Coordinates of C-alpha atoms in Angstrom, one line a residue:
M141 CA 78.4 115.2 120.7
R142 CA 77.3 117.3 123.4
G143 CA 75.5 115.0 124.7
A144 CA 78.6 113.3 125.1
L145 CA 80.6 116.2 126.9
A146 CA 77.8 116.7 129.0
W147 CA 78.6 113.4 130.9
I148 CA 81.9 114.9 132.1
H149 CA 81.2 116.4 134.8
P150 CA 78.8 113.9 136.3
A151 CA 81.6 111.0 136.0
W152 CA 84.6 113.4 137.5
M153 CA 82.1 113.9 140.3
L154 CA 81.3 110.5 140.9
T155 CA 84.6 109.9 141.1
A156 CA 85.6 112.9 142.9
L157 CA 82.8 111.6 145.8
L158 CA 84.0 107.8 145.5
L159 CA 87.4 109.2 146.8
A160 CA 86.5 111.1 149.1
A161 CA 84.7 108.7 150.7
L162 CA 88.0 106.6 150.7
A163 CA 89.7 109.6 151.8
A164 CA 86.9 109.6 154.8
R165 CA 87.2 106.2 155.9
A166 CA 90.8 106.6 156.2
G167 CA 90.6 109.8 158.6
L168 CA 87.9 107.7 161.0
A169 CA 90.7 104.9 160.8
L170 CA 92.8 107.5 162.0
R171 CA 90.8 108.6 164.3
R172 CA 90.4 105.6 166.4
A173 CA 93.5 104.3 165.9
R174 CA 95.3 108.1 167.1
R175 CA 96.8 106.2 170.5
V176 CA 98.9 103.6 168.7
A177 CA 102.1 105.0 167.5
G178 CA 102.8 102.6 165.1
R179 CA 99.8 102.6 162.9
R180 CA 99.3 106.4 162.8
A181 CA 101.9 107.0 160.3
E182 CA 100.6 104.7 157.6
L183 CA 96.6 106.0 158.3
R184 CA 98.0 109.3 158.4
R185 CA 99.7 108.8 154.6
R186 CA 97.1 107.0 153.7
H187 CA 94.5 109.7 154.4
L188 CA 96.1 112.2 153.1
R189 CA 97.2 110.3 149.6
L190 CA 93.2 110.0 149.2
A191 CA 92.3 113.4 150.2
R192 CA 94.6 115.4 148.7
P193 CA 93.2 114.5 144.7
A194 CA 89.7 114.3 146.3
V195 CA 89.7 118.0 147.1
I196 CA 92.0 118.7 144.0
L197 CA 88.6 117.3 141.9
A198 CA 85.5 118.1 144.2
L199 CA 87.0 121.8 143.3
I200 CA 88.0 121.7 139.4
G201 CA 84.6 119.5 139.2
F202 CA 82.6 122.4 140.9
V203 CA 83.7 124.8 138.2
G204 CA 83.0 122.0 135.6
G205 CA 79.2 122.1 136.6
P206 CA 78.6 125.6 135.6
L207 CA 80.6 125.5 132.5
S208 CA 78.8 122.5 131.3
M209 CA 75.1 123.9 132.0
A210 CA 75.8 127.2 130.2
W211 CA 78.0 125.8 127.1
L212 CA 76.7 121.8 127.0
R213 CA 73.0 122.7 127.8
D214 CA 72.0 125.6 126.8
R215 CA 70.8 126.3 130.4
P216 CA 71.9 129.0 133.0
P217 CA 74.4 127.7 135.7
F218 CA 73.6 128.5 139.8
E219 CA 69.6 128.6 138.7
T220 CA 69.0 124.7 140.3
A221 CA 68.7 123.1 143.4
H222 CA 71.7 121.1 142.3
A223 CA 74.0 124.4 141.9
V224 CA 73.2 125.1 145.7
A225 CA 74.3 122.1 147.0
G226 CA 77.5 121.4 145.1
S227 CA 78.3 125.2 145.8
L228 CA 77.7 124.2 149.8
A229 CA 79.8 121.1 149.1
A230 CA 82.8 123.0 147.0
A231 CA 82.7 125.6 150.3
C232 CA 83.0 122.6 152.7
F233 CA 85.6 120.8 150.4
L234 CA 87.6 123.5 150.5
A235 CA 87.8 124.3 154.1
A236 CA 88.3 120.8 155.1
G237 CA 91.0 121.1 152.5
W238 CA 92.2 124.2 153.7
L239 CA 92.2 123.2 157.6
G240 CA 93.5 119.6 156.9
H241 CA 96.7 121.7 155.0
R242 CA 96.8 123.3 158.7
L243 CA 97.0 120.8 160.7
E244 CA 99.4 119.1 158.6
H245 CA 101.5 122.1 160.1
G246 CA 100.9 121.8 163.3
Q247 CA 97.4 124.3 163.7
G248 CA 93.7 123.8 163.4
S249 CA 91.5 122.2 164.3
R250 CA 91.1 118.4 164.1
D251 CA 87.5 118.0 164.8
L252 CA 86.8 121.1 162.6
H253 CA 88.3 119.5 160.2
A254 CA 86.3 115.9 160.4
T255 CA 83.1 117.8 160.7
L256 CA 83.8 119.8 157.5
G257 CA 85.0 116.5 155.6
V258 CA 81.5 114.7 156.5
A259 CA 79.8 117.9 155.8
A260 CA 81.4 117.7 152.2
L261 CA 80.4 114.5 151.6
L262 CA 76.9 114.8 153.0
A263 CA 76.3 118.2 150.8
G264 CA 78.2 115.8 147.6
A265 CA 76.2 113.2 147.7
V266 CA 72.9 115.4 148.4
A267 CA 74.3 117.6 145.2
A268 CA 74.6 114.2 143.6
V269 CA 71.1 113.3 143.8
M270 CA 69.8 116.6 142.8
G271 CA 71.7 116.3 139.5
F272 CA 69.7 113.1 138.6
V273 CA 67.4 115.1 137.2
L274 CA 69.8 117.3 134.8
L275 CA 71.6 114.2 133.5
P276 CA 71.6 114.7 129.7

């Protein structure tokens, strides 16, 4: 049973990364369409619809990683390169989400938001690859 439960974190995070990639794609389309008013609102709604759950899933999954290591794998959490990359990804997801929230209220930097979003996605991908050796 513990072996099966140990797959929850990797599956959860893969879902979060896929959703984040779709949100990034929608964000890039929004960036390209910034000058076209009619399409912009539709793309913004799509980006928000994907990005909000992606950030929430990624942050919940980040908390699940150390719990999985400690309780399901009997290994110390935060002693792997995967944990370092995952921590960086979580920080970038949190910062990108916070800036996105500020942008909704007319404050913040779109460029910094985009940079942090891409950094979160890349750090998440690196963490995923580094996590292969930890799979049950």
